[in-house]
Structures are given as structure tokens and as C-alpha cells.
Amino acid sequence: MRFFITLSFIFFAAPIFSQKENLAVTNEAAANEAIFLAESYFREDSFELAFNGRDSRSPSIPNFLGFKDIIEQYKDTKAANLAYRYAGVCLLNMGAYTEAIGYLSNFQTKDPFLQITNDGLIGDAYAELNDFQTALKYYTQAINGEKDEMLTPYFLYKIGLLMEIHFKDLKKAKKYYQKISNNYPTFAERQNIEADLIRITGDY
């Protein structure tokens, strides 16, 4: 599952800025401008281009910084922090799971929704690397965060699947599936949950 996020920054001009403050504001503005183009390619699922950017010698082809270079060129800006998350999702889609974990782990947020999804994305990367124990750790962090009607059951389901398929613990799998069935009636995968419960309990 992909999560697309946008971020806008508002700059408040004060009558007097120190040279350092002026530089910080200018740097944030430049970083925002740079990330806008990379985001546009990300939204088109051009993950490799969004991550690496483009450095063409042809005057007819516009160049732009990818998320990787935005992080390096605009360190300590909000856009650079956001670029860590974008870069991680790009790398997940490119199959570079270890590198994705590194970028996603550097993303910092106080937003509960973004934190839940970020933990889940790291869990996905570990699952792709067949490190199911660590994947379970991050999925558990995701469900232990602030409850969300869409995200919490989604990661409960992933834990249930891990328990059933990889840990062969049907009792625990049933517990997670049942929790979704009881508490999240609008979950999009609810029909699958009911089928999973029937399958592992043998209650036809």
C-alpha cells in the first residue's frame, strides 16, 4: 500500500531577521522548490527518477534534484526530513529494502498518522528481507500508536498473516483476525478476514 503525502510551508516575515535567520528561510524556500519536482514524479510512480533526480546535458530536458540529493544539499530543512520518507518509499518500490530502512529510519515526525505508516513501511521492508521477527516489531509499534480506523486494522492484519504463514501460530493469528472482526467493521479487507477465520478454525 502506498501513502502519498504533501507538505506546504508557510513563512512569516518579521521586520528584522539576523543573517542566520535570513539564510535559514532562504534555504527552506529553496528546499521546498526543489522537492516539488521530485514529488511530481513520485506521484506518477516514477520512483527511480524521483529518488535520483535528473542531470541531463540536453537543454531541452529539465534537470532537477531527486530526494537523495535534496537530503544532502538541504540538510536540516523540513523538506530534507520529508525527503527521507519519500526516498524510503521510492527504494521500497525499487526493491532496495535495506537502503529503504536507512532512509525511513531517519524520518522524524510528531504526526501520529505519519508515524504509524512509517513504522509500517519499515516493517514491510524487513518482511521483504525475510526478517519476520523485526517486521513484527515494527508492525506492533504501528498498532500500538494512536488508533486509526484505516491503518490500525491494516497492520493488525499484517501481524495476523505473519503469525499464520511465517510463525505457524494459528492461535495468535486468530486473535489478531478476531480483533479486526470485532472492532473494525468498516475495514476494507473485512471479507478476507472472515474467510481467514473460517479457514484457520475449520468452522464452516
PDB file of C-alpha atoms in Angstrom, residues 76-192:
ATOM      1  CA  ASP A  76      18.380  20.366   8.492  1.00  0.00           C
ATOM      2  CA  THR A  77      15.392  21.646   6.496  1.00  0.00           C
ATOM      3  CA  LYS A  78      11.845  20.347   6.824  1.00  0.00           C
ATOM      4  CA  ALA A  79      11.912  19.363   3.162  1.00  0.00           C
ATOM      5  CA  ALA A  80      15.039  17.267   3.700  1.00  0.00           C
ATOM      6  CA  ASN A  81      13.334  15.463   6.574  1.00  0.00           C
ATOM      7  CA  LEU A  82      10.303  14.758   4.378  1.00  0.00           C
ATOM      8  CA  ALA A  83      12.640  13.624   1.597  1.00  0.00           C
ATOM      9  CA  TYR A  84      13.869  10.806   3.859  1.00  0.00           C
ATOM     10  CA  ARG A  85      10.344   9.376   3.874  1.00  0.00           C
ATOM     11  CA  TYR A  86       9.819   9.823   0.145  1.00  0.00           C
ATOM     12  CA  ALA A  87      13.233   8.301  -0.574  1.00  0.00           C
ATOM     13  CA  GLY A  88      12.421   5.305   1.603  1.00  0.00           C
ATOM     14  CA  VAL A  89       9.155   4.652  -0.236  1.00  0.00           C
ATOM     15  CA  CYS A  90      10.943   5.018  -3.589  1.00  0.00           C
ATOM     16  CA  LEU A  91      13.559   2.465  -2.550  1.00  0.00           C
ATOM     17  CA  LEU A  92      10.872   0.072  -1.301  1.00  0.00           C
ATOM     18  CA  ASN A  93       9.278   0.186  -4.740  1.00  0.00           C
ATOM     19  CA  MET A  94      12.703  -0.232  -6.361  1.00  0.00           C
ATOM     20  CA  GLY A  95      13.373  -3.378  -4.320  1.00  0.00           C
ATOM     21  CA  ALA A  96      16.248  -1.811  -2.351  1.00  0.00           C
ATOM     22  CA  TYR A  97      14.877  -2.821   1.037  1.00  0.00           C
ATOM     23  CA  THR A  98      17.958  -2.395   3.218  1.00  0.00           C
ATOM     24  CA  GLU A  99      18.562   1.106   1.855  1.00  0.00           C
ATOM     25  CA  ALA A 100      14.870   1.919   2.317  1.00  0.00           C
ATOM     26  CA  ILE A 101      15.121   1.075   6.015  1.00  0.00           C
ATOM     27  CA  GLY A 102      18.012   3.509   6.406  1.00  0.00           C
ATOM     28  CA  TYR A 103      16.091   6.411   4.888  1.00  0.00           C
ATOM     29  CA  LEU A 104      12.797   5.667   6.640  1.00  0.00           C
ATOM     30  CA  SER A 105      14.570   5.377   9.991  1.00  0.00           C
ATOM     31  CA  ASN A 106      15.895   8.918   9.588  1.00  0.00           C
ATOM     32  CA  PHE A 107      12.445  10.431   9.050  1.00  0.00           C
ATOM     33  CA  GLN A 108      11.189  12.291  12.118  1.00  0.00           C
ATOM     34  CA  THR A 109       7.592  13.277  12.767  1.00  0.00           C
ATOM     35  CA  LYS A 110       5.185  14.144  15.562  1.00  0.00           C
ATOM     36  CA  ASP A 111       2.196  13.366  13.357  1.00  0.00           C
ATOM     37  CA  PRO A 112       0.544  10.115  14.554  1.00  0.00           C
ATOM     38  CA  PHE A 113      -0.649   9.115  11.069  1.00  0.00           C
ATOM     39  CA  LEU A 114       2.800   9.548   9.545  1.00  0.00           C
ATOM     40  CA  GLN A 115       4.455   7.722  12.442  1.00  0.00           C
ATOM     41  CA  ILE A 116       2.110   4.744  12.107  1.00  0.00           C
ATOM     42  CA  THR A 117       2.690   4.472   8.371  1.00  0.00           C
ATOM     43  CA  ASN A 118       6.433   4.974   8.722  1.00  0.00           C
ATOM     44  CA  ASP A 119       6.683   2.126  11.240  1.00  0.00           C
ATOM     45  CA  GLY A 120       4.576   0.009   8.902  1.00  0.00           C
ATOM     46  CA  LEU A 121       6.768   0.795   5.904  1.00  0.00           C
ATOM     47  CA  ILE A 122       9.887  -0.217   7.831  1.00  0.00           C
ATOM     48  CA  GLY A 123       8.057  -3.402   8.796  1.00  0.00           C
ATOM     49  CA  ASP A 124       7.304  -4.046   5.121  1.00  0.00           C
ATOM     50  CA  ALA A 125      10.979  -3.645   4.233  1.00  0.00           C
ATOM     51  CA  TYR A 126      12.047  -6.147   6.885  1.00  0.00           C
ATOM     52  CA  ALA A 127       9.330  -8.558   5.743  1.00  0.00           C
ATOM     53  CA  GLU A 128      10.685  -8.351   2.185  1.00  0.00           C
ATOM     54  CA  LEU A 129      14.121  -9.217   3.609  1.00  0.00           C
ATOM     55  CA  ASN A 130      12.539 -12.257   5.329  1.00  0.00           C
ATOM     56  CA  ASP A 131      13.370 -10.793   8.733  1.00  0.00           C
ATOM     57  CA  PHE A 132       9.910 -11.508  10.074  1.00  0.00           C
ATOM     58  CA  GLN A 133      10.765 -11.007  13.728  1.00  0.00           C
ATOM     59  CA  THR A 134      11.858  -7.412  13.116  1.00  0.00           C
ATOM     60  CA  ALA A 135       8.927  -6.859  10.767  1.00  0.00           C
ATOM     61  CA  LEU A 136       6.658  -7.968  13.610  1.00  0.00           C
ATOM     62  CA  LYS A 137       8.350  -5.474  15.934  1.00  0.00           C
ATOM     63  CA  TYR A 138       7.589  -2.543  13.622  1.00  0.00           C
ATOM     64  CA  TYR A 139       4.044  -3.664  12.820  1.00  0.00           C
ATOM     65  CA  THR A 140       3.462  -3.914  16.574  1.00  0.00           C
ATOM     66  CA  GLN A 141       4.776  -0.370  17.026  1.00  0.00           C
ATOM     67  CA  ALA A 142       2.335   0.729  14.334  1.00  0.00           C
ATOM     68  CA  ILE A 143      -0.709  -0.773  16.068  1.00  0.00           C
ATOM     69  CA  ASN A 144       0.403   0.490  19.482  1.00  0.00           C
ATOM     70  CA  GLY A 145       0.444   4.078  18.270  1.00  0.00           C
ATOM     71  CA  GLU A 146      -2.611   6.293  18.104  1.00  0.00           C
ATOM     72  CA  LYS A 147      -5.565   4.250  16.865  1.00  0.00           C
ATOM     73  CA  ASP A 148      -6.699   4.871  13.307  1.00  0.00           C
ATOM     74  CA  GLU A 149      -9.786   3.274  11.742  1.00  0.00           C
ATOM     75  CA  MET A 150      -7.976   2.537   8.485  1.00  0.00           C
ATOM     76  CA  LEU A 151      -4.362   1.937   9.499  1.00  0.00           C
ATOM     77  CA  THR A 152      -4.686   0.029  12.773  1.00  0.00           C
ATOM     78  CA  PRO A 153      -6.652  -2.906  11.285  1.00  0.00           C
ATOM     79  CA  TYR A 154      -4.377  -2.886   8.235  1.00  0.00           C
ATOM     80  CA  PHE A 155      -1.323  -3.588  10.388  1.00  0.00           C
ATOM     81  CA  LEU A 156      -3.247  -5.940  12.666  1.00  0.00           C
ATOM     82  CA  TYR A 157      -3.970  -7.933   9.519  1.00  0.00           C
ATOM     83  CA  LYS A 158      -0.297  -7.974   8.564  1.00  0.00           C
ATOM     84  CA  ILE A 159       0.587  -9.275  12.022  1.00  0.00           C
ATOM     85  CA  GLY A 160      -2.101 -11.946  11.680  1.00  0.00           C
ATOM     86  CA  LEU A 161      -0.664 -13.040   8.338  1.00  0.00           C
ATOM     87  CA  LEU A 162       2.846 -13.188   9.805  1.00  0.00           C
ATOM     88  CA  MET A 163       1.587 -15.325  12.670  1.00  0.00           C
ATOM     89  CA  GLU A 164      -0.290 -17.669  10.358  1.00  0.00           C
ATOM     90  CA  ILE A 165       2.135 -18.005   7.458  1.00  0.00           C
ATOM     91  CA  HIS A 166       5.611 -17.457   8.873  1.00  0.00           C
ATOM     92  CA  PHE A 167       5.374 -18.230  12.588  1.00  0.00           C
ATOM     93  CA  LYS A 168       2.777 -21.014  12.151  1.00  0.00           C
ATOM     94  CA  ASP A 169       0.967 -19.794  15.256  1.00  0.00           C
ATOM     95  CA  LEU A 170      -2.695 -20.170  14.354  1.00  0.00           C
ATOM     96  CA  LYS A 171      -3.870 -19.283  17.844  1.00  0.00           C
ATOM     97  CA  LYS A 172      -2.228 -15.859  17.683  1.00  0.00           C
ATOM     98  CA  ALA A 173      -3.280 -15.368  14.064  1.00  0.00           C
ATOM     99  CA  LYS A 174      -6.873 -15.995  15.086  1.00  0.00           C
ATOM    100  CA  LYS A 175      -6.536 -13.465  17.928  1.00  0.00           C
ATOM    101  CA  TYR A 176      -5.486 -10.691  15.536  1.00  0.00           C
ATOM    102  CA  TYR A 177      -8.073 -11.572  12.885  1.00  0.00           C
ATOM    103  CA  GLN A 178     -10.766 -11.681  15.563  1.00  0.00           C
ATOM    104  CA  LYS A 179      -9.717  -8.301  16.911  1.00  0.00           C
ATOM    105  CA  ILE A 180     -10.257  -6.796  13.461  1.00  0.00           C
ATOM    106  CA  SER A 181     -13.592  -8.573  13.020  1.00  0.00           C
ATOM    107  CA  ASN A 182     -14.843  -7.349  16.396  1.00  0.00           C
ATOM    108  CA  ASN A 183     -13.549  -3.778  16.392  1.00  0.00           C
ATOM    109  CA  TYR A 184     -13.200  -2.576  12.794  1.00  0.00           C
ATOM    110  CA  PRO A 185     -16.421  -3.303  10.871  1.00  0.00           C
ATOM    111  CA  THR A 186     -15.547  -0.898   8.045  1.00  0.00           C
ATOM    112  CA  PHE A 187     -12.099  -2.358   7.320  1.00  0.00           C
ATOM    113  CA  ALA A 188     -11.694  -2.801   3.563  1.00  0.00           C
ATOM    114  CA  GLU A 189     -10.339  -6.359   3.887  1.00  0.00           C
ATOM    115  CA  ARG A 190     -13.115  -7.497   6.221  1.00  0.00           C
ATOM    116  CA  GLN A 191     -14.369 -10.207   3.858  1.00  0.00           C
ATOM    117  CA  ASN A 192     -10.862 -11.658   3.688  1.00  0.00           C
TER     118      ASN A 192
END
